[in-house]
Coordinates of C-alpha atoms in Angstrom, one line a residue:
X197 CA -2.1 14.1 24.9
X198 CA -2.6 12.4 21.5
X199 CA 0.0 11.9 19.2
X200 CA -0.5 14.7 16.1
X201 CA -0.4 13.5 12.3
X202 CA 0.3 15.8 9.7
X203 CA -0.6 14.0 6.6
X204 CA 0.6 16.9 4.1
X205 CA -1.5 15.4 1.6
X206 CA -0.3 11.5 1.5
X207 CA -3.6 9.8 0.9
X208 CA -2.1 6.5 1.2
X209 CA -1.1 7.5 5.3
X210 CA -5.0 8.8 5.4
X211 CA -6.0 5.4 4.0
X212 CA -4.0 3.7 6.4
X213 CA -5.2 5.5 9.5
X214 CA -8.8 5.0 8.4
X215 CA -7.9 0.8 7.8
X216 CA -6.7 0.7 11.4
X217 CA -9.4 1.9 12.7
X218 CA -7.0 4.1 15.3
X219 CA -9.1 6.6 17.7
X220 CA -8.7 10.0 17.5
X221 CA -7.9 10.1 21.4
X222 CA -4.8 8.6 20.1
X223 CA -3.8 10.0 16.6
X224 CA -5.0 13.8 16.2
X225 CA -4.6 14.5 12.3
X226 CA -3.8 17.8 10.8
X227 CA -4.0 19.1 7.2
X228 CA -0.8 20.9 7.0
X229 CA 2.5 21.2 8.9
X230 CA 5.0 24.0 8.2
X231 CA 8.5 23.3 6.9
X232 CA 8.0 20.1 5.8
X233 CA 8.0 18.3 2.1
X234 CA 4.2 18.4 0.7
X235 CA 3.8 14.8 0.4
X236 CA 5.9 13.3 3.7
X237 CA 3.6 12.7 6.6
X238 CA 4.9 13.6 9.8
X239 CA 3.9 11.9 13.5
X240 CA 4.5 14.0 16.4
X241 CA 4.5 12.1 19.4
X242 CA 3.2 13.4 23.1
X243 CA 6.8 13.1 24.1
X244 CA 7.6 15.6 21.4
X245 CA 9.9 13.1 19.1
X246 CA 9.2 13.3 15.4
X247 CA 8.9 10.6 12.8
X248 CA 8.8 11.6 9.1
X249 CA 7.9 9.4 6.0
X250 CA 5.7 7.3 4.6
X251 CA 6.9 3.6 5.5
X252 CA 8.0 5.2 8.8
X253 CA 4.7 6.6 9.9
X254 CA 2.8 3.3 8.4
X255 CA 4.7 1.2 10.6
X256 CA 4.2 3.2 13.4
X257 CA 0.2 3.0 12.6
X258 CA 0.4 -0.6 12.4
X259 CA 2.5 -1.0 15.6
X260 CA -0.4 0.8 17.5
X261 CA -3.4 -0.6 15.9
X262 CA -5.2 -3.6 16.6
X263 CA -4.4 -5.0 13.0
X264 CA -1.3 -7.4 12.9
X265 CA 0.2 -5.9 9.9
X266 CA 3.9 -6.1 10.0
X267 CA 4.5 -9.9 10.2
X268 CA 4.5 -12.8 12.6
X269 CA 7.9 -13.5 12.8
X270 CA 11.5 -11.7 12.3
X271 CA 11.6 -13.2 8.6
X272 CA 8.0 -11.8 7.6
X273 CA 9.0 -8.7 9.5
X274 CA 11.9 -8.1 7.2
X275 CA 10.3 -9.0 3.9
X276 CA 7.4 -6.6 4.7
X277 CA 10.2 -3.5 4.8
X278 CA 11.9 -5.3 1.8
X279 CA 8.2 -5.1 -0.3
X280 CA 7.6 -1.3 1.4
X281 CA 11.2 -0.3 0.3
X282 CA 10.9 -1.8 -3.3
X283 CA 7.3 0.2 -3.6
X284 CA 9.3 3.5 -2.9
X285 CA 12.6 2.8 -4.9
X286 CA 12.0 0.8 -7.8
X287 CA 8.3 1.2 -8.5
X288 CA 7.8 5.0 -7.3
X289 CA 10.7 6.1 -9.3
X290 CA 9.9 4.0 -12.5
X291 CA 6.4 5.6 -12.4
X292 CA 7.7 8.2 -15.5
X293 CA 9.6 5.9 -17.5
X294 CA 7.1 3.6 -19.1
X295 CA 9.9 0.4 -19.7
X296 CA 11.0 0.6 -16.2
X297 CA 7.2 0.4 -15.0
X298 CA 6.4 -2.2 -17.1
X299 CA 9.4 -4.2 -15.8
X300 CA 8.3 -3.4 -12.0
X301 CA 5.0 -4.7 -12.5
X302 CA 6.6 -7.7 -14.3
X303 CA 9.0 -8.3 -11.1
X304 CA 5.6 -8.4 -9.1
X305 CA 4.0 -10.2 -10.9
X306 CA 6.5 -12.9 -11.3
X307 CA 6.8 -12.6 -7.4
X308 CA 3.2 -13.3 -6.7
X309 CA 2.8 -16.1 -9.1
X310 CA 3.4 -18.6 -6.1
X311 CA 1.7 -16.7 -3.1
X312 CA -1.6 -15.3 -2.0
X313 CA -0.1 -11.7 -0.6
X314 CA 3.5 -10.4 -0.8
X315 CA 4.5 -11.7 2.7
X316 CA 2.8 -15.3 4.0
X317 CA -0.7 -15.8 3.9
X318 CA -2.1 -13.0 5.4
X319 CA -2.6 -9.2 4.5
X320 CA 0.5 -7.2 5.7
X321 CA 1.2 -3.5 5.5
X322 CA 3.3 -4.3 2.6
X323 CA 0.3 -5.0 0.9
X324 CA -1.7 -2.5 1.7
X325 CA 0.8 0.2 0.9
X326 CA 1.5 -1.5 -2.5
X327 CA -2.2 -1.7 -2.9
X328 CA -2.8 2.2 -2.6
X329 CA 0.2 3.0 -4.3
X330 CA -0.8 1.1 -7.3
X331 CA -4.2 1.9 -7.5
X332 CA -4.1 4.8 -9.7
X333 CA -2.0 3.1 -11.9
X334 CA -4.2 -0.2 -12.2
X335 CA -6.9 2.0 -13.2
X336 CA -5.7 3.3 -16.4
X337 CA -4.1 -0.5 -17.2
X338 CA -6.5 -1.7 -20.3
X339 CA -8.0 -5.3 -19.9
X340 CA -5.4 -6.8 -21.9
X341 CA -2.7 -5.1 -20.1
X342 CA -4.1 -6.3 -16.7
X343 CA -4.2 -10.1 -18.0
X344 CA -0.6 -9.7 -19.2
X345 CA 0.1 -9.2 -15.3
X346 CA -2.3 -11.9 -14.1
X347 CA -0.6 -12.8 -10.7
X348 CA -0.7 -8.8 -9.9
X349 CA -4.2 -8.6 -11.0
X350 CA -5.4 -11.6 -9.0
X351 CA -3.6 -10.0 -6.0
X352 CA -4.7 -6.5 -6.2
X353 CA -8.6 -7.8 -7.0
X354 CA -7.7 -10.0 -3.6
X355 CA -6.6 -6.7 -1.7
X356 CA -9.4 -4.5 -2.9
X357 CA -12.0 -6.5 -1.5
X358 CA -10.1 -6.9 1.6
X359 CA -12.9 -5.5 4.2
X360 CA -11.8 -1.7 5.1
X361 CA -9.0 -1.3 2.2
X362 CA -10.5 -0.1 -0.5
X363 CA -12.8 2.5 1.5
X364 CA -13.8 5.4 -1.0
X365 CA -11.7 4.3 -3.9
X366 CA -13.3 3.4 -7.2
X367 CA -13.3 -0.4 -7.9
X368 CA -10.7 -1.2 -10.5
X369 CA -12.2 -4.0 -12.8
X370 CA -11.1 -6.8 -14.2
X371 CA -12.4 -9.7 -16.1
X372 CA -13.2 -13.0 -14.6
X373 CA -12.3 -15.2 -18.1
X374 CA -9.1 -14.7 -19.9
X375 CA -9.4 -13.5 -23.2
X376 CA -6.0 -14.4 -24.6
X377 CA -3.8 -17.6 -24.3

C-alpha cells in the first residue's frame, strides 16, 4: 500500500513531489483531507502514521527520492534545516511588513555573497523550498530591486534553471548587465 499525501493546496510540496520524481506506487496524492489546515500538507504512511507540515513532508519526500537533497554530512543536514526554518520563521512572517521583508532579503543576499547554493556546493532541499517560497515575490520585484539584491538574484536565477525545478512556473527575468553602480 502506498503512502497518501494530502497536499491541501500547498504548491511547494506539489512542486517538490514532481521534482523528486517519486512514483505514484509509492505516494498517492489527494487534493483535500478532512480536519487539516488548508495549507498544511499531510502524509499518511502505509503503517497509519502521519506527518504534517511543509518542512516535514518535504524532508520525507527528499529521503525517499533518488535526489540527495538533505546534505552530505551532519553539518550540511543541520544547515539545510536551518535555512528551511529561516524560510518559515523569518521570511514567511515578514511578507506582510515591507521593511522586515527587505531585511530578510538583505540577509539572504549577504549570506549568498560567498557561496553558490545555500548549503555546500550542490542544490539542496533548502534551495528548492526557498526558491518556491520566493518565486511569487521575485516576479513582483523591479529590475532595480533585483539588482539591489544581486547575490540573491544570481542564486535565484541559477536555481530556476536547474533541471526540473521551475517546472510550470513563469520565468523570472534578470538583466545580464548591471545598470547602476
